[in-house]
Amino acid sequence: MSSLMDAVRAGRTAEAVGLLDGLTDAERRAFLPELKALRKELRKAPWEEPSRRAYPALHAAGAACETGAAAAATWIAASDMRWSQSSPALLLHILGDRGTVWLADVTHRLAGRPASSSVPYELMAGLVRLSGCPVPTTDAYVRGWVEHTGHLWQRGDTLLDRLRKDPHLAELVAAVFETEDIGSPLEWTSADGPNGWVDALALLATEGVLDRKRTVDACVARLLRGGTTLDNRVFLRVLKALSLTREEERERIADWLALASDAVSMVASHAQSVLGSLALDGELTPRRLAEMSDAVLFRPEKKLVRAQLVLLGKALARDASTAEELLPALAQAFAHEDAEVQERALKLVERHLRKVDSPEVRAELAGAADQLVPALRARAVETLGAAPVTAASLVHEEMLPPAPEAARLAPAPGSAVELAEELGALLATEGDVAAFERALDGLVRHAYQDRESLLEALGPVVARRWWADDAPGYPQRPDDHFSRSHHAFGSAAHALDLLLATLLDRVRTVTLHNGAHHDHRGRECGHSALTRVFDTRVWEVAYRLRAEPLPLLLATPSWSTGLLEPDELVERLDTYRRLGARVSDSDFAQALLRVRREDRAAATAAAGRAEALGTPEGTRLARWLTSERPTLPLSRRRTAGLRIVLELGELLDLQEDFPAEFRALGKPVTAYGGHWYCYHWSQDVQRHWLAILPERRELVAARLVRDVSAVALDDTRGAAAVLPLLAESEGLAGQATHLCLAYGLGARHPEDRLAAVDALLVLAARGQLDVDRLGEDLGELVRSGAVKPSRLAESVRTGAATGANATIWGILRHTLTALLADLDADAKPAHARGLGDLLAVAAECAERSGARGELPHLAQTAARSGSSRLVTQARRLRSTLVAEVAA
């Protein structure tokens, strides 16, 4: 070994660099094979002191010996040496004797790498000085410059002072305005004045160090382009700090109009204020103001819309001649979703209508009044001459999305190669019930038909699994892991891993036998009855793969919801009879739970064919198909703190003649007796629970109530994702299903609320939604504090926006009855604050669905004094419910 390699291995960086000084390029290149071999060796070595010590010397030596610009840049920026590389100063010393053209090439190659490569800014800036090349304006270089310049805190020195001295200031500042997601380093400190980027840039533009016009143009252009919230906030602060003159604002009227129309709310608000100031000073034409209003009044932000109405009111009061141009623009607000906005707009039009002489403009305003809510439209009949409100105009057809249809499962993959491809995708994505069941059935079929071909096809799939190689440092062998898993998988991927490891003989037979035949109840939670069914079936299938392969699975569903057609189950049992195969107890029990019994005619016909098989399983299936249809157990509501949960009684039909691990499905469900510690972290497994009892969703929903309640009570995320699947399942939708839905509608996070709204619409489209029950549940949860009115208002507003106005009104009339009753008490209830939002949605739904009649306690609320949102919306709702339609 050469003395250079000795020095590199020992981490003697200075010695290694000294040995390379004075060598020719050819002599340096001769060391590269040994340096690359050492680098490959260190990649596999443990991250310990010897390897950490060698890396800085290796990094420096490689940079010195690579004589090509591309190779040198690649070596310097290598990710494997990023955390223990030589210093920028040493690298600049090593590279300093190269030609300027070569150095410029390396500089731009390093600067062109992603910022995540973490090439030191000091190195890139030093190479710029050595080579004299133009300063790079790449993402990595600009970010490095911003962070480096902003973090140098020297005594008596400010960021403004450092920027003044920078020879490349103009180029780099221009690049800052072009760099995406740069807001975080610019706002790293909240300092104002010369130590903050915002004020420093503004002062430099004011002093003339930066070209002011270019800076303003760049800032406005950046805001027009948009970006992250942080970017918009930072560059808006810069724009405000520049304190534009009135002349500068006038020059950019088109930009302000574009920003007011399309920019994020805070930027649009600033543009709106600039345009408003120009308009009130007479420097914005009525046509431009009308153009601005057409855009702003269609924005969803109520604050912007209301500010625009105020601006239009001031402009109309200042100059009466603008009425004919501004009032049609103002009337655009008649179509706004907020009735309060509509009312404000109508008041303004009524106030200034006398200033309009043109019959055409008056006719246009009267026509626009058709978009007002019925109460306001009736008023517009008198004030604007709008068309009278008729019964026909108030009829709104209920628009519900089509009910989703279950998908028919395709047969298991026909070849082992196709099965392996589907398994690889399934393990990577945690697919749905259909994908899992097809893969499970395919594994069983191909293991029975041609085990060797299956193992060969599975080679690339299993090679990437955690259990495929006894790698050093992995704490458990596969068998150890599965035997210690308490037979609770928590995800479908884990279950498939057990089956694949079994096929490759990585799990002992005794472990499989114990998993299939022993009752392991070490950890219990509210879902244990469901998970034991899922786990027991998988363990038994795994054991049979080893001991006595099955020809096929009996319980593979016919439909994506988990339902199994009785004719298909009879055919599979006949196949077992012909082959003389022994049925798996757990697989057959799961098939019984999945087989369709609601269609009594089909069930009775299939029962006759099953009895004719002459097998014990055929007889058992016939008895099951002809037995009484599933009934719901007795249920009782209980409270646990703010939570409302359900207790279910016993079901004997799920305990008789079923394996031991299945009988817990028929045991009572209690509110307090459970050990509610839960180890089912993966929510993907919930869809498999629904497929266990596809015709008895209430039994699953009762075990999910506590989970779903957490999205409203504990502000957790994701538990409501199961609600659309629950709505698509079969069986009566009872107390548990509606209680889960009520909690989901009050969820903290928007995605959970959307899932609940989807479920609500699915149940409504299928004719399974009990609006009275759901409305009463929501009233009880809001009163207890479990659900916040503002969140519920967002959910029902989303549901109403789809066209389900009658459905939402049917729910809210029961919810509001309970909540309005509390307002008559002496103490003001906690939910009163958000009640106005719920009343607004209810009023809109009542208007659009033509609802009429009395709502208990509404009259007392509407009769209150004041103009709060609560009182205003109560009056609006009452006027709608008691309105008489003009003929």
PDB file of N, CA and C in Angstrom, residues 1-84:
ATOM      1  N   MET A   1       0.845  -1.197   0.000  1.00  0.00           N
ATOM      2  CA  MET A   1       0.000   0.000   0.000  1.00  0.00           C
ATOM      3  C   MET A   1       0.879   1.245   0.000  1.00  0.00           C
ATOM      4  N   SER A   2       0.500   2.268  -0.800  1.00  0.00           N
ATOM      5  CA  SER A   2       1.298   3.480  -0.911  1.00  0.00           C
ATOM      6  C   SER A   2       1.153   4.324   0.337  1.00  0.00           C
ATOM      7  N   SER A   3       2.096   5.235   0.514  1.00  0.00           N
ATOM      8  CA  SER A   3       2.029   6.140   1.667  1.00  0.00           C
ATOM      9  C   SER A   3       0.796   7.037   1.590  1.00  0.00           C
ATOM     10  N   LEU A   4       0.339   7.385   0.369  1.00  0.00           N
ATOM     11  CA  LEU A   4      -0.865   8.192   0.231  1.00  0.00           C
ATOM     12  C   LEU A   4      -2.072   7.445   0.796  1.00  0.00           C
ATOM     13  N   MET A   5      -2.222   6.172   0.430  1.00  0.00           N
ATOM     14  CA  MET A   5      -3.358   5.409   0.906  1.00  0.00           C
ATOM     15  C   MET A   5      -3.275   5.192   2.419  1.00  0.00           C
ATOM     16  N   ASP A   6      -2.049   5.023   2.927  1.00  0.00           N
ATOM     17  CA  ASP A   6      -1.880   4.913   4.385  1.00  0.00           C
ATOM     18  C   ASP A   6      -2.411   6.169   5.069  1.00  0.00           C
ATOM     19  N   ALA A   7      -2.048   7.337   4.515  1.00  0.00           N
ATOM     20  CA  ALA A   7      -2.473   8.602   5.111  1.00  0.00           C
ATOM     21  C   ALA A   7      -3.991   8.776   5.018  1.00  0.00           C
ATOM     22  N   VAL A   8      -4.584   8.373   3.879  1.00  0.00           N
ATOM     23  CA  VAL A   8      -6.032   8.506   3.706  1.00  0.00           C
ATOM     24  C   VAL A   8      -6.766   7.597   4.690  1.00  0.00           C
ATOM     25  N   ARG A   9      -6.344   6.337   4.800  1.00  0.00           N
ATOM     26  CA  ARG A   9      -7.007   5.402   5.714  1.00  0.00           C
ATOM     27  C   ARG A   9      -6.911   5.875   7.159  1.00  0.00           C
ATOM     28  N   ALA A  10      -5.781   6.467   7.491  1.00  0.00           N
ATOM     29  CA  ALA A  10      -5.579   6.934   8.861  1.00  0.00           C
ATOM     30  C   ALA A  10      -6.252   8.275   9.117  1.00  0.00           C
ATOM     31  N   GLY A  11      -6.781   8.908   8.065  1.00  0.00           N
ATOM     32  CA  GLY A  11      -7.466  10.184   8.235  1.00  0.00           C
ATOM     33  C   GLY A  11      -6.511  11.358   8.379  1.00  0.00           C
ATOM     34  N   ARG A  12      -5.274  11.193   7.904  1.00  0.00           N
ATOM     35  CA  ARG A  12      -4.301  12.292   8.003  1.00  0.00           C
ATOM     36  C   ARG A  12      -4.441  13.144   6.741  1.00  0.00           C
ATOM     37  N   THR A  13      -5.421  14.041   6.768  1.00  0.00           N
ATOM     38  CA  THR A  13      -5.784  14.807   5.573  1.00  0.00           C
ATOM     39  C   THR A  13      -4.648  15.704   5.097  1.00  0.00           C
ATOM     40  N   ALA A  14      -4.023  16.445   5.997  1.00  0.00           N
ATOM     41  CA  ALA A  14      -2.947  17.359   5.609  1.00  0.00           C
ATOM     42  C   ALA A  14      -1.805  16.601   4.954  1.00  0.00           C
ATOM     43  N   GLU A  15      -1.447  15.442   5.505  1.00  0.00           N
ATOM     44  CA  GLU A  15      -0.360  14.632   4.928  1.00  0.00           C
ATOM     45  C   GLU A  15      -0.741  14.153   3.534  1.00  0.00           C
ATOM     46  N   ALA A  16      -1.976  13.713   3.356  1.00  0.00           N
ATOM     47  CA  ALA A  16      -2.418  13.213   2.051  1.00  0.00           C
ATOM     48  C   ALA A  16      -2.372  14.331   1.007  1.00  0.00           C
ATOM     49  N   VAL A  17      -2.822  15.504   1.384  1.00  0.00           N
ATOM     50  CA  VAL A  17      -2.805  16.631   0.445  1.00  0.00           C
ATOM     51  C   VAL A  17      -1.373  17.015   0.102  1.00  0.00           C
ATOM     52  N   GLY A  18      -0.491  16.989   1.100  1.00  0.00           N
ATOM     53  CA  GLY A  18       0.915  17.310   0.855  1.00  0.00           C
ATOM     54  C   GLY A  18       1.560  16.344  -0.120  1.00  0.00           C
ATOM     55  N   LEU A  19       1.215  15.057  -0.020  1.00  0.00           N
ATOM     56  CA  LEU A  19       1.780  14.066  -0.935  1.00  0.00           C
ATOM     57  C   LEU A  19       1.313  14.277  -2.374  1.00  0.00           C
ATOM     58  N   LEU A  20       0.159  14.902  -2.545  1.00  0.00           N
ATOM     59  CA  LEU A  20      -0.365  15.112  -3.901  1.00  0.00           C
ATOM     60  C   LEU A  20       0.129  16.414  -4.520  1.00  0.00           C
ATOM     61  N   ASP A  21       0.619  17.339  -3.706  1.00  0.00           N
ATOM     62  CA  ASP A  21       1.120  18.609  -4.236  1.00  0.00           C
ATOM     63  C   ASP A  21       2.291  18.363  -5.182  1.00  0.00           C
ATOM     64  N   GLY A  22       2.253  19.020  -6.280  1.00  0.00           N
ATOM     65  CA  GLY A  22       3.356  18.929  -7.224  1.00  0.00           C
ATOM     66  C   GLY A  22       3.275  17.777  -8.193  1.00  0.00           C
ATOM     67  N   LEU A  23       2.334  16.870  -8.021  1.00  0.00           N
ATOM     68  CA  LEU A  23       2.212  15.747  -8.951  1.00  0.00           C
ATOM     69  C   LEU A  23       1.522  16.193 -10.236  1.00  0.00           C
ATOM     70  N   THR A  24       1.833  15.516 -11.309  1.00  0.00           N
ATOM     71  CA  THR A  24       1.171  15.801 -12.582  1.00  0.00           C
ATOM     72  C   THR A  24      -0.224  15.182 -12.579  1.00  0.00           C
ATOM     73  N   ASP A  25      -1.038  15.580 -13.586  1.00  0.00           N
ATOM     74  CA  ASP A  25      -2.391  15.018 -13.676  1.00  0.00           C
ATOM     75  C   ASP A  25      -2.346  13.507 -13.850  1.00  0.00           C
ATOM     76  N   ALA A  26      -1.411  13.025 -14.675  1.00  0.00           N
ATOM     77  CA  ALA A  26      -1.317  11.580 -14.900  1.00  0.00           C
ATOM     78  C   ALA A  26      -0.967  10.853 -13.607  1.00  0.00           C
ATOM     79  N   GLU A  27      -0.063  11.425 -12.818  1.00  0.00           N
ATOM     80  CA  GLU A  27       0.331  10.786 -11.552  1.00  0.00           C
ATOM     81  C   GLU A  27      -0.836  10.770 -10.566  1.00  0.00           C
ATOM     82  N   ARG A  28      -1.597  11.825 -10.572  1.00  0.00           N
ATOM     83  CA  ARG A  28      -2.750  11.858  -9.670  1.00  0.00           C
ATOM     84  C   ARG A  28      -3.801  10.842 -10.095  1.00  0.00           C
ATOM     85  N   ARG A  29      -4.042  10.733 -11.404  1.00  0.00           N
ATOM     86  CA  ARG A  29      -5.060   9.792 -11.878  1.00  0.00           C
ATOM     87  C   ARG A  29      -4.694   8.363 -11.530  1.00  0.00           C
ATOM     88  N   ALA A  30      -3.419   8.104 -11.403  1.00  0.00           N
ATOM     89  CA  ALA A  30      -2.986   6.732 -11.098  1.00  0.00           C
ATOM     90  C   ALA A  30      -3.478   6.266  -9.731  1.00  0.00           C
ATOM     91  N   PHE A  31      -3.769   7.196  -8.832  1.00  0.00           N
ATOM     92  CA  PHE A  31      -4.251   6.822  -7.498  1.00  0.00           C
ATOM     93  C   PHE A  31      -5.760   6.566  -7.465  1.00  0.00           C
ATOM     94  N   LEU A  32      -6.468   6.945  -8.537  1.00  0.00           N
ATOM     95  CA  LEU A  32      -7.921   6.863  -8.500  1.00  0.00           C
ATOM     96  C   LEU A  32      -8.466   5.453  -8.269  1.00  0.00           C
ATOM     97  N   PRO A  33      -7.929   4.410  -8.929  1.00  0.00           N
ATOM     98  CA  PRO A  33      -8.477   3.064  -8.666  1.00  0.00           C
ATOM     99  C   PRO A  33      -8.431   2.686  -7.194  1.00  0.00           C
ATOM    100  N   GLU A  34      -7.326   2.981  -6.514  1.00  0.00           N
ATOM    101  CA  GLU A  34      -7.223   2.641  -5.090  1.00  0.00           C
ATOM    102  C   GLU A  34      -8.190   3.486  -4.256  1.00  0.00           C
ATOM    103  N   LEU A  35      -8.327   4.768  -4.603  1.00  0.00           N
ATOM    104  CA  LEU A  35      -9.248   5.629  -3.859  1.00  0.00           C
ATOM    105  C   LEU A  35     -10.701   5.169  -4.049  1.00  0.00           C
ATOM    106  N   LYS A  36     -11.068   4.765  -5.253  1.00  0.00           N
ATOM    107  CA  LYS A  36     -12.429   4.288  -5.504  1.00  0.00           C
ATOM    108  C   LYS A  36     -12.690   2.963  -4.803  1.00  0.00           C
ATOM    109  N   ALA A  37     -11.677   2.116  -4.765  1.00  0.00           N
ATOM    110  CA  ALA A  37     -11.827   0.842  -4.046  1.00  0.00           C
ATOM    111  C   ALA A  37     -12.031   1.090  -2.552  1.00  0.00           C
ATOM    112  N   LEU A  38     -11.308   2.045  -1.980  1.00  0.00           N
ATOM    113  CA  LEU A  38     -11.476   2.374  -0.575  1.00  0.00           C
ATOM    114  C   LEU A  38     -12.871   2.966  -0.330  1.00  0.00           C
ATOM    115  N   ARG A  39     -13.319   3.781  -1.240  1.00  0.00           N
ATOM    116  CA  ARG A  39     -14.658   4.372  -1.095  1.00  0.00           C
ATOM    117  C   ARG A  39     -15.728   3.284  -1.103  1.00  0.00           C
ATOM    118  N   LYS A  40     -15.602   2.307  -1.989  1.00  0.00           N
ATOM    119  CA  LYS A  40     -16.562   1.196  -2.043  1.00  0.00           C
ATOM    120  C   LYS A  40     -16.514   0.393  -0.748  1.00  0.00           C
ATOM    121  N   GLU A  41     -15.316   0.204  -0.227  1.00  0.00           N
ATOM    122  CA  GLU A  41     -15.154  -0.530   1.032  1.00  0.00           C
ATOM    123  C   GLU A  41     -15.817   0.205   2.190  1.00  0.00           C
ATOM    124  N   LEU A  42     -15.642   1.518   2.239  1.00  0.00           N
ATOM    125  CA  LEU A  42     -16.197   2.294   3.338  1.00  0.00           C
ATOM    126  C   LEU A  42     -17.725   2.357   3.288  1.00  0.00           C
ATOM    127  N   ARG A  43     -18.291   2.250   2.098  1.00  0.00           N
ATOM    128  CA  ARG A  43     -19.753   2.271   1.995  1.00  0.00           C
ATOM    129  C   ARG A  43     -20.380   1.105   2.757  1.00  0.00           C
ATOM    130  N   LYS A  44     -19.703  -0.035   2.756  1.00  0.00           N
ATOM    131  CA  LYS A  44     -20.236  -1.223   3.417  1.00  0.00           C
ATOM    132  C   LYS A  44     -19.818  -1.314   4.875  1.00  0.00           C
ATOM    133  N   ALA A  45     -18.863  -0.500   5.270  1.00  0.00           N
ATOM    134  CA  ALA A  45     -18.347  -0.577   6.633  1.00  0.00           C
ATOM    135  C   ALA A  45     -19.323   0.061   7.613  1.00  0.00           C
ATOM    136  N   PRO A  46     -19.367  -0.419   8.862  1.00  0.00           N
ATOM    137  CA  PRO A  46     -20.208   0.222   9.879  1.00  0.00           C
ATOM    138  C   PRO A  46     -19.770   1.672  10.092  1.00  0.00           C
ATOM    139  N   TRP A  47     -20.750   2.514  10.468  1.00  0.00           N
ATOM    140  CA  TRP A  47     -20.456   3.936  10.664  1.00  0.00           C
ATOM    141  C   TRP A  47     -19.782   4.106  12.031  1.00  0.00           C
ATOM    142  N   GLU A  48     -18.513   3.770  12.037  1.00  0.00           N
ATOM    143  CA  GLU A  48     -17.740   3.839  13.269  1.00  0.00           C
ATOM    144  C   GLU A  48     -16.547   4.760  13.076  1.00  0.00           C
ATOM    145  N   GLU A  49     -15.748   4.892  14.127  1.00  0.00           N
ATOM    146  CA  GLU A  49     -14.653   5.856  14.139  1.00  0.00           C
ATOM    147  C   GLU A  49     -13.682   5.694  12.971  1.00  0.00           C
ATOM    148  N   PRO A  50     -13.212   4.475  12.617  1.00  0.00           N
ATOM    149  CA  PRO A  50     -12.244   4.357  11.503  1.00  0.00           C
ATOM    150  C   PRO A  50     -12.766   4.913  10.183  1.00  0.00           C
ATOM    151  N   SER A  51     -14.040   4.572   9.866  1.00  0.00           N
ATOM    152  CA  SER A  51     -14.576   5.052   8.587  1.00  0.00           C
ATOM    153  C   SER A  51     -14.829   6.551   8.630  1.00  0.00           C
ATOM    154  N   ARG A  52     -15.342   7.052   9.757  1.00  0.00           N
ATOM    155  CA  ARG A  52     -15.580   8.494   9.865  1.00  0.00           C
ATOM    156  C   ARG A  52     -14.261   9.272   9.760  1.00  0.00           C
ATOM    157  N   ARG A  53     -13.198   8.711  10.305  1.00  0.00           N
ATOM    158  CA  ARG A  53     -11.902   9.385  10.274  1.00  0.00           C
ATOM    159  C   ARG A  53     -11.330   9.420   8.865  1.00  0.00           C
ATOM    160  N   ALA A  54     -11.624   8.396   8.072  1.00  0.00           N
ATOM    161  CA  ALA A  54     -11.027   8.304   6.730  1.00  0.00           C
ATOM    162  C   ALA A  54     -11.749   9.178   5.704  1.00  0.00           C
ATOM    163  N   TYR A  55     -13.021   9.452   5.925  1.00  0.00           N
ATOM    164  CA  TYR A  55     -13.803  10.122   4.894  1.00  0.00           C
ATOM    165  C   TYR A  55     -13.266  11.512   4.506  1.00  0.00           C
ATOM    166  N   PRO A  56     -12.925  12.423   5.421  1.00  0.00           N
ATOM    167  CA  PRO A  56     -12.442  13.744   4.985  1.00  0.00           C
ATOM    168  C   PRO A  56     -11.186  13.658   4.114  1.00  0.00           C
ATOM    169  N   ALA A  57     -10.256  12.776   4.492  1.00  0.00           N
ATOM    170  CA  ALA A  57      -9.043  12.619   3.689  1.00  0.00           C
ATOM    171  C   ALA A  57      -9.364  12.030   2.327  1.00  0.00           C
ATOM    172  N   LEU A  58     -10.250  11.037   2.300  1.00  0.00           N
ATOM    173  CA  LEU A  58     -10.666  10.436   1.030  1.00  0.00           C
ATOM    174  C   LEU A  58     -11.349  11.472   0.141  1.00  0.00           C
ATOM    175  N   HIS A  59     -12.210  12.299   0.731  1.00  0.00           N
ATOM    176  CA  HIS A  59     -12.919  13.336  -0.027  1.00  0.00           C
ATOM    177  C   HIS A  59     -11.933  14.311  -0.668  1.00  0.00           C
ATOM    178  N   ALA A  60     -10.942  14.751   0.098  1.00  0.00           N
ATOM    179  CA  ALA A  60      -9.963  15.701  -0.420  1.00  0.00           C
ATOM    180  C   ALA A  60      -9.079  15.062  -1.479  1.00  0.00           C
ATOM    181  N   ALA A  61      -8.612  13.837  -1.220  1.00  0.00           N
ATOM    182  CA  ALA A  61      -7.710  13.165  -2.169  1.00  0.00           C
ATOM    183  C   ALA A  61      -8.419  12.891  -3.492  1.00  0.00           C
ATOM    184  N   GLY A  62      -9.662  12.444  -3.436  1.00  0.00           N
ATOM    185  CA  GLY A  62     -10.409  12.180  -4.666  1.00  0.00           C
ATOM    186  C   GLY A  62     -10.621  13.445  -5.477  1.00  0.00           C
ATOM    187  N   ALA A  63     -10.953  14.570  -4.797  1.00  0.00           N
ATOM    188  CA  ALA A  63     -11.128  15.841  -5.512  1.00  0.00           C
ATOM    189  C   ALA A  63      -9.843  16.268  -6.199  1.00  0.00           C
ATOM    190  N   ALA A  64      -8.693  15.993  -5.586  1.00  0.00           N
ATOM    191  CA  ALA A  64      -7.401  16.367  -6.175  1.00  0.00           C
ATOM    192  C   ALA A  64      -7.034  15.478  -7.348  1.00  0.00           C
ATOM    193  N   CYS A  65      -7.406  14.193  -7.298  1.00  0.00           N
ATOM    194  CA  CYS A  65      -6.977  13.243  -8.327  1.00  0.00           C
ATOM    195  C   CYS A  65      -7.910  13.183  -9.529  1.00  0.00           C
ATOM    196  N   GLU A  66      -9.157  13.628  -9.369  1.00  0.00           N
ATOM    197  CA  GLU A  66     -10.067  13.664 -10.521  1.00  0.00           C
ATOM    198  C   GLU A  66      -9.694  14.866 -11.379  1.00  0.00           C
ATOM    199  N   THR A  67      -9.267  14.616 -12.582  1.00  0.00           N
ATOM    200  CA  THR A  67      -8.797  15.708 -13.437  1.00  0.00           C
ATOM    201  C   THR A  67      -9.863  16.206 -14.408  1.00  0.00           C
ATOM    202  N   GLY A  68     -10.959  15.492 -14.546  1.00  0.00           N
ATOM    203  CA  GLY A  68     -12.067  15.964 -15.380  1.00  0.00           C
ATOM    204  C   GLY A  68     -13.020  16.803 -14.543  1.00  0.00           C
ATOM    205  N   ALA A  69     -13.562  17.863 -15.131  1.00  0.00           N
ATOM    206  CA  ALA A  69     -14.440  18.754 -14.380  1.00  0.00           C
ATOM    207  C   ALA A  69     -15.704  18.032 -13.908  1.00  0.00           C
ATOM    208  N   ALA A  70     -16.317  17.244 -14.794  1.00  0.00           N
ATOM    209  CA  ALA A  70     -17.546  16.536 -14.422  1.00  0.00           C
ATOM    210  C   ALA A  70     -17.277  15.534 -13.315  1.00  0.00           C
ATOM    211  N   ALA A  71     -16.158  14.768 -13.450  1.00  0.00           N
ATOM    212  CA  ALA A  71     -15.838  13.765 -12.435  1.00  0.00           C
ATOM    213  C   ALA A  71     -15.502  14.416 -11.100  1.00  0.00           C
ATOM    214  N   ALA A  72     -14.786  15.528 -11.136  1.00  0.00           N
ATOM    215  CA  ALA A  72     -14.437  16.220  -9.893  1.00  0.00           C
ATOM    216  C   ALA A  72     -15.697  16.737  -9.188  1.00  0.00           C
ATOM    217  N   ALA A  73     -16.620  17.315  -9.943  1.00  0.00           N
ATOM    218  CA  ALA A  73     -17.858  17.813  -9.340  1.00  0.00           C
ATOM    219  C   ALA A  73     -18.676  16.672  -8.753  1.00  0.00           C
ATOM    220  N   THR A  74     -18.712  15.549  -9.459  1.00  0.00           N
ATOM    221  CA  THR A  74     -19.460  14.390  -8.952  1.00  0.00           C
ATOM    222  C   THR A  74     -18.853  13.871  -7.660  1.00  0.00           C
ATOM    223  N   TRP A  75     -17.522  13.806  -7.611  1.00  0.00           N
ATOM    224  CA  TRP A  75     -16.844  13.333  -6.401  1.00  0.00           C
ATOM    225  C   TRP A  75     -17.096  14.288  -5.226  1.00  0.00           C
ATOM    226  N   ILE A  76     -16.975  15.571  -5.478  1.00  0.00           N
ATOM    227  CA  ILE A  76     -17.131  16.558  -4.392  1.00  0.00           C
ATOM    228  C   ILE A  76     -18.541  16.526  -3.810  1.00  0.00           C
ATOM    229  N   ALA A  77     -19.551  16.346  -4.670  1.00  0.00           N
ATOM    230  CA  ALA A  77     -20.947  16.401  -4.221  1.00  0.00           C
ATOM    231  C   ALA A  77     -21.523  15.036  -3.887  1.00  0.00           C
ATOM    232  N   ALA A  78     -20.686  13.997  -3.804  1.00  0.00           N
ATOM    233  CA  ALA A  78     -21.171  12.629  -3.568  1.00  0.00           C
ATOM    234  C   ALA A  78     -21.951  12.544  -2.253  1.00  0.00           C
ATOM    235  N   SER A  79     -23.085  11.863  -2.283  1.00  0.00           N
ATOM    236  CA  SER A  79     -23.940  11.784  -1.091  1.00  0.00           C
ATOM    237  C   SER A  79     -23.314  10.936   0.012  1.00  0.00           C
ATOM    238  N   ASP A  80     -22.495   9.933  -0.330  1.00  0.00           N
ATOM    239  CA  ASP A  80     -21.939   9.064   0.706  1.00  0.00           C
ATOM    240  C   ASP A  80     -20.864   9.764   1.534  1.00  0.00           C
ATOM    241  N   MET A  81     -20.347  10.907   1.034  1.00  0.00           N
ATOM    242  CA  MET A  81     -19.336  11.634   1.800  1.00  0.00           C
ATOM    243  C   MET A  81     -19.849  12.991   2.301  1.00  0.00           C
ATOM    244  N   ARG A  82     -21.168  13.190   2.177  1.00  0.00           N
ATOM    245  CA  ARG A  82     -21.735  14.503   2.483  1.00  0.00           C
ATOM    246  C   ARG A  82     -21.584  14.861   3.958  1.00  0.00           C
ATOM    247  N   TRP A  83     -21.690  13.882   4.830  1.00  0.00           N
ATOM    248  CA  TRP A  83     -21.729  14.172   6.257  1.00  0.00           C
ATOM    249  C   TRP A  83     -20.353  14.151   6.912  1.00  0.00           C
ATOM    250  N   SER A  84     -19.327  13.828   6.144  1.00  0.00           N
ATOM    251  CA  SER A  84     -17.981  13.814   6.728  1.00  0.00           C
ATOM    252  C   SER A  84     -16.976  14.154   5.641  1.00  0.00           C
TER     253      SER A  84
END
